[in-house]
Coordinates of C-alpha atoms (C1' of nucleotides) in Angstrom, one line a residue:
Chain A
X1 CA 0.0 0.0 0.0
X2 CA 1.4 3.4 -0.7
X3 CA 1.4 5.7 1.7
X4 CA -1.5 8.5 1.2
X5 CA 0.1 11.7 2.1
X6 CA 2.8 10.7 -0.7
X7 CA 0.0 10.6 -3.0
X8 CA -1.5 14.2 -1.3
X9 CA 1.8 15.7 -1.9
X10 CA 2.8 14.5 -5.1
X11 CA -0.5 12.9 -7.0
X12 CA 0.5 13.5 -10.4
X13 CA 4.5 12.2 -10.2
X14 CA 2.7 9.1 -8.5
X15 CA 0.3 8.9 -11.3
X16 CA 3.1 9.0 -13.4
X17 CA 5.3 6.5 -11.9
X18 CA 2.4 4.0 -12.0
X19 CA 1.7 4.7 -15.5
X20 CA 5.7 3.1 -16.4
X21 CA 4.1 -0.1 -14.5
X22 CA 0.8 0.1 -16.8
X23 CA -1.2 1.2 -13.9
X24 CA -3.4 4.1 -14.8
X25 CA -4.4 5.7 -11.4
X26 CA -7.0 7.4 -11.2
X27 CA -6.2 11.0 -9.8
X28 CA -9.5 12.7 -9.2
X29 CA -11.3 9.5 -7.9
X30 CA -8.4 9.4 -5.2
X31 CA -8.8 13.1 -4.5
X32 CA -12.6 12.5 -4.0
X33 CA -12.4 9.8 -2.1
X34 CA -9.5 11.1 0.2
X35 CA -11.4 14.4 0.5
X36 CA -14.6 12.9 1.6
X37 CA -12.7 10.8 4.0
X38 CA -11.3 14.1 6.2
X39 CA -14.7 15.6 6.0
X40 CA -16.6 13.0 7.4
X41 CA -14.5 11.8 10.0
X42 CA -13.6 15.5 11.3
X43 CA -17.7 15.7 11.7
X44 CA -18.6 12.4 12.9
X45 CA -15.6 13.0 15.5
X46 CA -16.8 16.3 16.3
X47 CA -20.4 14.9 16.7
X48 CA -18.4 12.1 19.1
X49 CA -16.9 14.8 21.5
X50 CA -20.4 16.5 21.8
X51 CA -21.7 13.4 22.7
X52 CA -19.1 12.5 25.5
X53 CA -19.4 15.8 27.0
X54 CA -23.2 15.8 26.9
X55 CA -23.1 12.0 28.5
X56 CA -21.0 13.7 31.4
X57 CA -23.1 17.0 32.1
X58 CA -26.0 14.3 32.3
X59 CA -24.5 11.5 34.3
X60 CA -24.2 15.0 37.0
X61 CA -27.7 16.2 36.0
X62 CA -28.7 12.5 37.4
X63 CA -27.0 12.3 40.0
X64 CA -28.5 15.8 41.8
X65 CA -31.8 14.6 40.7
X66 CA -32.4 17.6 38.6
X67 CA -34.5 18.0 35.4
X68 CA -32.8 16.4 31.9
X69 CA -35.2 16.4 29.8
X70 CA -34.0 19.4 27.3
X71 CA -30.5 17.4 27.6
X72 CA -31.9 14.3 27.0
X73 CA -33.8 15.5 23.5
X74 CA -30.4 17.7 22.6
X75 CA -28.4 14.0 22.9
X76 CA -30.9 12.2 20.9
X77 CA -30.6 14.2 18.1
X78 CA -27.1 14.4 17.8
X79 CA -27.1 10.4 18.1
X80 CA -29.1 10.5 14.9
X81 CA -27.1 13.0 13.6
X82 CA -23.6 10.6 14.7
X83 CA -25.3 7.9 13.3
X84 CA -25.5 8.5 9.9
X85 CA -22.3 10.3 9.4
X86 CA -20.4 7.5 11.0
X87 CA -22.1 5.0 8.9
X88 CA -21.1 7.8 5.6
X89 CA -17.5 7.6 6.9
X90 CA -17.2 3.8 7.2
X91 CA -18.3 3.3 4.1
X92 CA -16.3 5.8 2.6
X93 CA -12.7 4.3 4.1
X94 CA -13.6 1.0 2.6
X95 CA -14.3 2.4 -0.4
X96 CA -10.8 3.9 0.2
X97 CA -9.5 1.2 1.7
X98 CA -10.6 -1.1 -1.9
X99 CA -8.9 1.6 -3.9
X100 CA -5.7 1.6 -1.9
X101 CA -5.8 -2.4 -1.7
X102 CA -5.9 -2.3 -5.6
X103 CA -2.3 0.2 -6.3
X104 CA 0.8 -1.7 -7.0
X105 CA 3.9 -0.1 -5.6
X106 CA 5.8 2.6 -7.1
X107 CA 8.6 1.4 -9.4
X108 CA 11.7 2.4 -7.7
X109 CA 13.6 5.2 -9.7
X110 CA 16.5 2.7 -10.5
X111 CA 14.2 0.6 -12.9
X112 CA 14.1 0.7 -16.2
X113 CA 11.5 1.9 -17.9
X114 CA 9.4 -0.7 -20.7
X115 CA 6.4 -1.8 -21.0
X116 CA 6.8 -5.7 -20.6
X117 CA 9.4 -8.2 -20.2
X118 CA 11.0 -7.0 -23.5
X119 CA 12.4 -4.0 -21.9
X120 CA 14.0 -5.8 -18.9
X121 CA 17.9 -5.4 -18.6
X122 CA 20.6 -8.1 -18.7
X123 CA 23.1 -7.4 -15.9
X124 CA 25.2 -10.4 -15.8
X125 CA 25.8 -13.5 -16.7
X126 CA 27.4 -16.9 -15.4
X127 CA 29.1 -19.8 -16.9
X128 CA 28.7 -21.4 -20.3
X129 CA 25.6 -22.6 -21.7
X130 CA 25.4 -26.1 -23.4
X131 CA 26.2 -25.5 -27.5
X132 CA 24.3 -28.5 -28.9
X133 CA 20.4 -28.7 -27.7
X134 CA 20.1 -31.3 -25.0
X135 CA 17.2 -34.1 -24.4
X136 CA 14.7 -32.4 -22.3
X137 CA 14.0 -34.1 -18.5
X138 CA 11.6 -35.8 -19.2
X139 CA 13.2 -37.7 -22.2
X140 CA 16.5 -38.5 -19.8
X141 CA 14.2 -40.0 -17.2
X142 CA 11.4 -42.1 -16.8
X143 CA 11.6 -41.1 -13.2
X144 CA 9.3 -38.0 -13.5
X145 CA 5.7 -39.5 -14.0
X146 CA 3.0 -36.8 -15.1
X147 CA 0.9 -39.6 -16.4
X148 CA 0.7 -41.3 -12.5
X149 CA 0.5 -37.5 -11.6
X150 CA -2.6 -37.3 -14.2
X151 CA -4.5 -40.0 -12.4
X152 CA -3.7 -39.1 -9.2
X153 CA -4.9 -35.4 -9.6
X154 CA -4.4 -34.1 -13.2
X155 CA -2.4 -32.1 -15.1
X156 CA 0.4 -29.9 -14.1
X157 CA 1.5 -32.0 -11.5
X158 CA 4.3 -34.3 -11.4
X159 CA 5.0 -38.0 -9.4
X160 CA 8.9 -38.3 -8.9
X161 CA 10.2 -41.5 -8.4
X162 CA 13.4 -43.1 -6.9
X163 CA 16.3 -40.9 -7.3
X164 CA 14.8 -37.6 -8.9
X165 CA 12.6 -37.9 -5.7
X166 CA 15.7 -38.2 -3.7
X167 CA 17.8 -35.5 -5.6
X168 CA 15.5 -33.0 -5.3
X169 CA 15.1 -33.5 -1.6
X170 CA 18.7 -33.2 -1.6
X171 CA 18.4 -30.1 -3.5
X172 CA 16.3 -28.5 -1.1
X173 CA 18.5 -29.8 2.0
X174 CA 21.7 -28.3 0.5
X175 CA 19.6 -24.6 -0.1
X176 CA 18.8 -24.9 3.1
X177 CA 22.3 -25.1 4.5
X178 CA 23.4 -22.3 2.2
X179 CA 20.9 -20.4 3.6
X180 CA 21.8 -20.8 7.1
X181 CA 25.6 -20.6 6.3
X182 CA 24.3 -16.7 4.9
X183 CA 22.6 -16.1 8.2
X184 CA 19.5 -16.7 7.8
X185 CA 17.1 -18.7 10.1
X186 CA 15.1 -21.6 9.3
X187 CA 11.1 -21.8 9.7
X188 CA 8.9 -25.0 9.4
X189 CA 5.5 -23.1 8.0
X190 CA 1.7 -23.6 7.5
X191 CA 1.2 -23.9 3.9
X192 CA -1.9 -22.9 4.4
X193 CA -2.6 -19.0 4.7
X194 CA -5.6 -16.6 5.9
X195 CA -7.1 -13.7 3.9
X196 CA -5.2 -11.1 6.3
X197 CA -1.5 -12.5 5.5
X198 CA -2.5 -12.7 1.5
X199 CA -3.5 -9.4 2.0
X200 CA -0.7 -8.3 3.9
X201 CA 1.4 -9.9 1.2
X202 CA -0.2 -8.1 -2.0
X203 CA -1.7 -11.5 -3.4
X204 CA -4.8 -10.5 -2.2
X205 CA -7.6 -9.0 -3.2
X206 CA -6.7 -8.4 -6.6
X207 CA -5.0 -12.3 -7.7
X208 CA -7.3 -14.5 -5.7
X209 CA -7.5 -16.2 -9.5
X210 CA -3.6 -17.0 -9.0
X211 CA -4.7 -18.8 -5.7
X212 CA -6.3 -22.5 -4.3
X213 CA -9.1 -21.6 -2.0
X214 CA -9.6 -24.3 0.2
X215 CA -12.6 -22.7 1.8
X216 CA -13.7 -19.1 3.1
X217 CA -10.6 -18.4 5.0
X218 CA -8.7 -20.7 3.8
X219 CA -5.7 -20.8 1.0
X220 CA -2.8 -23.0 -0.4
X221 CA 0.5 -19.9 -0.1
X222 CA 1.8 -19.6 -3.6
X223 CA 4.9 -19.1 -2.1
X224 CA 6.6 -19.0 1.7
X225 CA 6.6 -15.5 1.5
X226 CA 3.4 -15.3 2.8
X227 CA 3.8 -16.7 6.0
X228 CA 7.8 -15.8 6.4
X229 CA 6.7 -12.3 6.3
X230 CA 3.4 -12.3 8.0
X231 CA 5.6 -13.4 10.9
X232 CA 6.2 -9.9 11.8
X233 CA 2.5 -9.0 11.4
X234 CA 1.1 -6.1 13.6
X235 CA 4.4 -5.9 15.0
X236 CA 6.7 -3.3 16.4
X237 CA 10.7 -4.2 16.3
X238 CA 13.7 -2.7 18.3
X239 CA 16.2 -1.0 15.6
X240 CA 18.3 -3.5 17.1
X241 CA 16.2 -6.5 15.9
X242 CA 16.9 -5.3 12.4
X243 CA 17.6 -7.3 9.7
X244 CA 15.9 -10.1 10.8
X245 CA 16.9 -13.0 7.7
X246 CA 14.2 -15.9 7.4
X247 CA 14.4 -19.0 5.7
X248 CA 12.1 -21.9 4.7
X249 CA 11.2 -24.7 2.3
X250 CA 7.8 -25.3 1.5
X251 CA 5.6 -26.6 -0.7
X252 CA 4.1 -23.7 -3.0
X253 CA 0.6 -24.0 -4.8
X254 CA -0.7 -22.0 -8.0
X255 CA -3.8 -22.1 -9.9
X256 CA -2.0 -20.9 -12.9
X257 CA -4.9 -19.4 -14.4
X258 CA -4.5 -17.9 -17.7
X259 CA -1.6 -19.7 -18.5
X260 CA -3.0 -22.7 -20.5
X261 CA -0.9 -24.4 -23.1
X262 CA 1.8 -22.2 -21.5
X263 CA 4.4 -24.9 -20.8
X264 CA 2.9 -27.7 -20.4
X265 CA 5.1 -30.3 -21.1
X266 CA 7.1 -31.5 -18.2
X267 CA 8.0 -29.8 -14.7
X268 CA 8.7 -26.0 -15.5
X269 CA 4.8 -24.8 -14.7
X270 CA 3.0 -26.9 -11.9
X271 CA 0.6 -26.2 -9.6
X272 CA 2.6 -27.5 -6.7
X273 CA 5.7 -27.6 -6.6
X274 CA 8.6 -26.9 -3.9
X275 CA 10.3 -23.8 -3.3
X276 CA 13.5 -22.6 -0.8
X277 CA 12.5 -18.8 0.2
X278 CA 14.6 -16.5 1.6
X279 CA 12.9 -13.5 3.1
X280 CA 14.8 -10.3 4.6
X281 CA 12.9 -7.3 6.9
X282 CA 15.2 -4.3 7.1
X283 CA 16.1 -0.6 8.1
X284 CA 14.5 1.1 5.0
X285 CA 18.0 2.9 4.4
X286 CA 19.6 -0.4 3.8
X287 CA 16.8 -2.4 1.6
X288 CA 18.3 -1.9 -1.8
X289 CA 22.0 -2.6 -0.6
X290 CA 20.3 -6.0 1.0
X291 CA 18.2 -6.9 -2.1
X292 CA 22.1 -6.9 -3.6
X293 CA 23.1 -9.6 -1.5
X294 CA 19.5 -11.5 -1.4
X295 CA 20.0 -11.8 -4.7
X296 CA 23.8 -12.9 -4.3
X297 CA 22.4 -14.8 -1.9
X298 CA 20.7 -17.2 -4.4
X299 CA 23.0 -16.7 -7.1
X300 CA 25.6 -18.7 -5.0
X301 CA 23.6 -21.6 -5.0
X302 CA 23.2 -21.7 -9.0
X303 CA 27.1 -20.7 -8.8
X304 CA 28.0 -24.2 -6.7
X305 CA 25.9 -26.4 -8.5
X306 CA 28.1 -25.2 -11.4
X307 CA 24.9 -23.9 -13.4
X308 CA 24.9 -21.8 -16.2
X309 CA 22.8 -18.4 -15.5
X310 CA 21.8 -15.0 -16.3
X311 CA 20.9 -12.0 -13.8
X312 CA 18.0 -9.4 -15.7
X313 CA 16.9 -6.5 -13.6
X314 CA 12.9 -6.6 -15.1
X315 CA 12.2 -3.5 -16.2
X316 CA 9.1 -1.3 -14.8
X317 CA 6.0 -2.9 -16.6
X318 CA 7.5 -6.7 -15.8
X319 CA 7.5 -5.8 -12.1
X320 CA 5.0 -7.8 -9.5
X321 CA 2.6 -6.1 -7.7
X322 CA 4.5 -5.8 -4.8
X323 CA 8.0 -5.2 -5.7
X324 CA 9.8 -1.9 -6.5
X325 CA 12.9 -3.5 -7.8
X326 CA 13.3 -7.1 -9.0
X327 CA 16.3 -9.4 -9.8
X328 CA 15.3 -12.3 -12.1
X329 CA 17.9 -15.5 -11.7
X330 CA 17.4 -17.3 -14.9
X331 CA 18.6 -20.8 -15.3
X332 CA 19.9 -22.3 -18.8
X333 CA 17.7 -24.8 -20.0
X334 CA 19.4 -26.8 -22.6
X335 CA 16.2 -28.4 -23.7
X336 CA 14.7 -25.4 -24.7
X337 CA 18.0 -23.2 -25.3
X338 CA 16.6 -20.4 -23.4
X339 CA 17.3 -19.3 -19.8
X340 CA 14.0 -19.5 -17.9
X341 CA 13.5 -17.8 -14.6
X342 CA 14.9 -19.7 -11.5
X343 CA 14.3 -17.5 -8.6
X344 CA 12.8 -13.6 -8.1
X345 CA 14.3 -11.4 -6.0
X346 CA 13.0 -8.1 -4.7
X347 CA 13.0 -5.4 -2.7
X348 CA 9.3 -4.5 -1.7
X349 CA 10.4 -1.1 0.0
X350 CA 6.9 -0.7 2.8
X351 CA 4.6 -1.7 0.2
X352 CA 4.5 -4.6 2.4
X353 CA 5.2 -3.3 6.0
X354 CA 2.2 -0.4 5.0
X355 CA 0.0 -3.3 4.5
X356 CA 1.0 -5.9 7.4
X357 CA 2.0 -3.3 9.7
X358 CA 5.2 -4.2 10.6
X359 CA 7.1 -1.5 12.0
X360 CA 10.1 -0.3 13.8
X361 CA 11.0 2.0 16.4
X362 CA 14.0 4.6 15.8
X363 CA 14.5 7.7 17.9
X364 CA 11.6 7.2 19.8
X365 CA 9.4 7.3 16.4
X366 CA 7.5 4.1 14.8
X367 CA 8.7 3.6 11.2
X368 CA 7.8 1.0 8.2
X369 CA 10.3 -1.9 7.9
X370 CA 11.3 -3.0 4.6
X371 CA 11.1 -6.2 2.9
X372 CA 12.6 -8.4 0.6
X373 CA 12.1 -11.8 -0.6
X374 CA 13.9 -14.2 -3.4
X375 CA 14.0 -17.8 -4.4
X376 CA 16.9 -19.5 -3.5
X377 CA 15.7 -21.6 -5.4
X378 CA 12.5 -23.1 -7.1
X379 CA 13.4 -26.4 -6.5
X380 CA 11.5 -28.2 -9.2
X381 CA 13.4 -25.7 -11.8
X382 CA 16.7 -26.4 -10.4
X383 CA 15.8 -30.1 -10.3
X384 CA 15.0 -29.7 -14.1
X385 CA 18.4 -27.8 -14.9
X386 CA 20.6 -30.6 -12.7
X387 CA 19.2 -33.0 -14.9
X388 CA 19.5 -31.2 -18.0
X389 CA 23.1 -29.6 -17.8
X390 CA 24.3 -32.5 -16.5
X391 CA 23.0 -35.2 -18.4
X392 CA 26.3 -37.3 -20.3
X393 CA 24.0 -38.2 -23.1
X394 CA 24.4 -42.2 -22.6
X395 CA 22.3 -42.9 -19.3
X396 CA 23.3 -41.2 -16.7
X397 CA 23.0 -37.8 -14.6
X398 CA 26.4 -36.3 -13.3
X399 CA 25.5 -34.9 -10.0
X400 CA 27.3 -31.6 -9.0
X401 CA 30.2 -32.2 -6.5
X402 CA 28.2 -29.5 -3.8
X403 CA 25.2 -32.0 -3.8
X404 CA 27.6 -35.5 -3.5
X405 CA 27.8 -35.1 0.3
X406 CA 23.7 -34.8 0.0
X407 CA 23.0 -37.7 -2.3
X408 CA 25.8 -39.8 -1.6
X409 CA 26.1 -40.5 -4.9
X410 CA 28.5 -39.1 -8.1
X411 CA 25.9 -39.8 -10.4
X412 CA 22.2 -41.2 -11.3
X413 CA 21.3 -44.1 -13.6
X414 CA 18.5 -42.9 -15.5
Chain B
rG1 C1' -15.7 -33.6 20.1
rG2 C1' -17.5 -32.7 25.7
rA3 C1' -16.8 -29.8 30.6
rG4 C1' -14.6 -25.8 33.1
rA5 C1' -11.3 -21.3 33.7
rG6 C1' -9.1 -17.3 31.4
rU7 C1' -7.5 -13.0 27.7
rU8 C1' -6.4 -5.4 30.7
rG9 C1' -0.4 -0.9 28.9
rG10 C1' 6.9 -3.5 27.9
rC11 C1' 5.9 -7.1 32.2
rU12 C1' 3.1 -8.4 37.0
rG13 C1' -1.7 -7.1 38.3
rA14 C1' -6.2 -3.9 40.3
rG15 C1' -10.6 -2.4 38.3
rU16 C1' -18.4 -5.2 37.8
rG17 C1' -21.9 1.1 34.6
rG18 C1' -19.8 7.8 34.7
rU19 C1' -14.8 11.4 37.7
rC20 C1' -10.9 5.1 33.7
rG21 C1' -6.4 5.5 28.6
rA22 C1' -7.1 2.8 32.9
rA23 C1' -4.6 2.0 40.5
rA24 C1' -0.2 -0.2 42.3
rG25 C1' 4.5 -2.5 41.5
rC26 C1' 8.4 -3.8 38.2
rG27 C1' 11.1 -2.3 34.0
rC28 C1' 12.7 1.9 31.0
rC29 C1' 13.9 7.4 30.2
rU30 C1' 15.2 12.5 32.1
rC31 C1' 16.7 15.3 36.2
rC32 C1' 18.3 15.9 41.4
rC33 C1' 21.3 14.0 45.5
rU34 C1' 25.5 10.9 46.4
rG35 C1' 33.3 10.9 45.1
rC36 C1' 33.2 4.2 44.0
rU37 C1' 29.4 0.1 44.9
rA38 C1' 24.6 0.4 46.8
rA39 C1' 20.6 3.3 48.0
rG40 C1' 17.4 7.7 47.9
rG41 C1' 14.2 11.9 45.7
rA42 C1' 11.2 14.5 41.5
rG43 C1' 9.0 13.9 36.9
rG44 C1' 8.0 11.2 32.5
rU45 C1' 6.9 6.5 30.0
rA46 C1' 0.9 2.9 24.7
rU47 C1' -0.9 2.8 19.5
rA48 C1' -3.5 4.7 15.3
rC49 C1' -5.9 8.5 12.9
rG50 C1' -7.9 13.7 12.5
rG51 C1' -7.2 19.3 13.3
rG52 C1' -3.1 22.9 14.1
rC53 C1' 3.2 26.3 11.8
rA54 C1' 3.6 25.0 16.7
rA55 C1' 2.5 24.7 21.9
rC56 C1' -1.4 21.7 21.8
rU57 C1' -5.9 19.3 20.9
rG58 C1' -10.1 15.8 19.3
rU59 C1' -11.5 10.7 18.4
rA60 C1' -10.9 5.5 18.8
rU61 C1' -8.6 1.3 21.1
rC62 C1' -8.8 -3.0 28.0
rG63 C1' -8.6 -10.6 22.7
rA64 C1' -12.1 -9.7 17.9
rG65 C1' -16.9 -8.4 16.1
rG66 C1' -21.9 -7.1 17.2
rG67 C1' -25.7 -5.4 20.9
rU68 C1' -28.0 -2.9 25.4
rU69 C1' -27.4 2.2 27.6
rC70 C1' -27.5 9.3 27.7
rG71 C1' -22.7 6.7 29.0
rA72 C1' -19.3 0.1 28.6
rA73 C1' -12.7 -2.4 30.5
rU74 C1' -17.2 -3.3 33.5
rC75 C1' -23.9 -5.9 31.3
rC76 C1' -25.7 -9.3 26.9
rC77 C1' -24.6 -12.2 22.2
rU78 C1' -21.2 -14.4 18.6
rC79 C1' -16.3 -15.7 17.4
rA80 C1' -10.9 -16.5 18.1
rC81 C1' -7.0 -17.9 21.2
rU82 C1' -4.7 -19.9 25.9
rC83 C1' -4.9 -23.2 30.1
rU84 C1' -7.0 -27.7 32.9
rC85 C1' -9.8 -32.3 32.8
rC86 C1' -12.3 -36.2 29.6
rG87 C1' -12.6 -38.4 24.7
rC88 C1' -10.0 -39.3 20.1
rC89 C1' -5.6 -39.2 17.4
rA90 C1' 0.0 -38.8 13.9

RNA sequence: GGAGAGUUGGCUGAGUGGUCGAAAGCGCCUCCCUGCUAAGGAGGUAUACGGGCAACUGUAUCGAGGGUUCGAAUCCCUCACUCUCCGCCA
């Protein structure tokens, strides 16, 4: 949520700042509503006041047994009068409230401009990607079953088997470590999230279509960002508690609306699928150097298991909804001779913190944390790019030396 | 799932219809006293939002939401959570 007296002070540079995301915000209908809001909750307070006071001169009037008749009309009225304002002002700050809910954050001044992902910026880029166009996984192994997957549940899901199933657990047990070896601190989670963390988050209101509802108050997280930073919900830190670095693996669920026939073949797009997170809430002078070393964070992990990978900086109309400055870690995928994103890291400045009010206290004043999230990794992806960059073309997967002490193996039989 | 008890400020804990944003203690902060240590004294110490250049001031908040009342921390209803006992269970 962006913070209204920006938007007081400086509507039309907002408005323009959302227009390099392709959000057209709508100036006057702020104005109104924001203008509407002061004047009915100056009067219905106003009207509050007169009605303490009043309650008080009675409460004496009673109590000396004298005459409160006259009072007793003048408080009714201004009860009906209360009434109706307050019920004018609470529907105004939803309506406010809905509008708010609805802006994305502002691009941070460092973005590029663009309108969509063609516009995004290369910044650098690691090791050497595969000449010759590789089998993809699914041709190397027979150990990643979407047809069991199919029965069990349907499509975009994926049954692995043996020792895929095994490397990708050791995957996620060697991100982990790295993860703890950078300092952050490892959660076990609900994968399950309410309305108010979703919220909190920015998935909510506007992509419940991205999301599995389980029922009213209940949904599948699309990613452990929800609940790593809905930890510090409603909460006020010490400056000294600051950065606080979380990490956890969970399971991660999409709907993946609107993406039919958009990679369907094999694990790149699934509704479930399992995800290392690393989540960082921070001084708001130090976000941007700490989305530098999030993002370094889970490059290392791409640079041990010897993976070949490029760093893009997405440009202003490819950002998220919450983020004001993204890193996209994209992994090369010699199936499909591309690099496809691998992990997103970004700095959400107090989009976030405005929305789950987490705050901080400094000089005696409460403040807006930042925060900052990035996959370190997507396991499923890096799973796929193990298999595929390492594949020796006669049978057999070569597994990276960092994941040998995890899998106790040098290399798979496929 | 059944029965009971509870939820008040950073913490402990008073408060059962008005003078309560809330006693007292602890903690914390400022100042005073004291040549160390220890002790003592005075004052201050929640959050959000609104108005004001400011000093300041208004409103709301005692687990959450609704209700009764001129007036609710206090009475009523619903819900959440915590604890104890029983049942069940990984």
């Amino acid at each position: 949520m962006i913070d209204t007296n920006l938007i007081k002070a400086n509507s039309k540079d907002i408005s323009e700042r959302l227009k390099l995301r392709n959000y057209s915000f709508d100036e006057d209908l702020f104005a109104n509503l924001e203008a509407q809001r002061k004047k009915y909750q100056t009067e219905t307070e106003d009207l509050q006041a007169k009605r303490n006071t009043l309650s008080k001169e009675y409460g004496l009037l009673k109590k000396e047994g004298k005459d409160d008749t006259a009072l007793s009309k003048n408080i009714e009225s201004i009860k009906i009068d209360l009434d109706t304002c307050s019920n004018k002002l609470n529907e105004i700050q939803s309506s406010l409230k809905e509008f708010l809910l609805d802006v994305p954050n502002l691009p941070d001044d460092s973005v590029p401009s663009g309108v969509d992902e063609g516009s995004n910026k290369k910044i650098r880029e690691h090791g050497e990607p595969a000449i010759l166009k590789g089998k993809d996984h699914l041709e190397i192994t027979s150990m990643i079953d979407t047809e069991s997957a199919n029965l069990l549940a349907g499509s975009r899901f994926a049954v692995l088997r043996g020792e895929i199933a095994k490397l990708q657990r050791a995957l996620i047990a060697f991100m982990l470590d790295k993860a703890a070896e950078h300092g952050y601190t490892e959660y076990y989670l609900p994968m399950i999230a309410n309305t108010e963390s979703l919220t909190a988050t920015g998935q909510l209101p506007k992509f419940s279509d991205d999301l599995f509802q389980l029922t009213d108050d209940y949904f599948l997280i699309p990613t452990a960002e929800v609940p790593l930073t809905n930890l510090y919900r409603d909460q006020i830190l010490n400056l000294n508690q600051l950065p606080q670095k979380l990490t956890a693996h969970t399971s991660c669920f999409r709907s993946e609306a609107g993406s039919y026939g958009k990679d369907t073949k094999g694990l790149i797009r699934q509704h479930q699928f399992e995800k290392v997170e690393l989540v960082q809430i921070c001084h708001p002078d130090k976000s941007f150097e700490a989305l530098e070393n999030l993002t370094s964070d889970a490059e290392t992990i791409l640079k041990e298991l010897n993976l070949p990978y490029q760093v893009v900086e997405l440009c202003s109309g490819d950002l998220g909804f919450s983020a004001a400055k993204t890193y996209d870690l994209e992994v090369w995928i010699p199936s499909q001779e591309t690099f496809r994103e691998i992990s997103s890291c970004s700095n959400c400045t107090e989009f976030q913190s405005r929305r789950a009010k987490i705050r901080f206290k400094e000089d005696g004043v409460s403040k807006y944390v930042h925060t900052l999230n990035g996959s370190a990794l997507a396991a499923g992806r890096a799973l796929i790019a193990v298999i595929e960059n390492n594949y020796d073309q006669k049978g057999a997967i070569n597994i990276p030396q960092a994941l040998q002490d995890y899998t106790k193996c040098s290399s798979i039989k496929v």
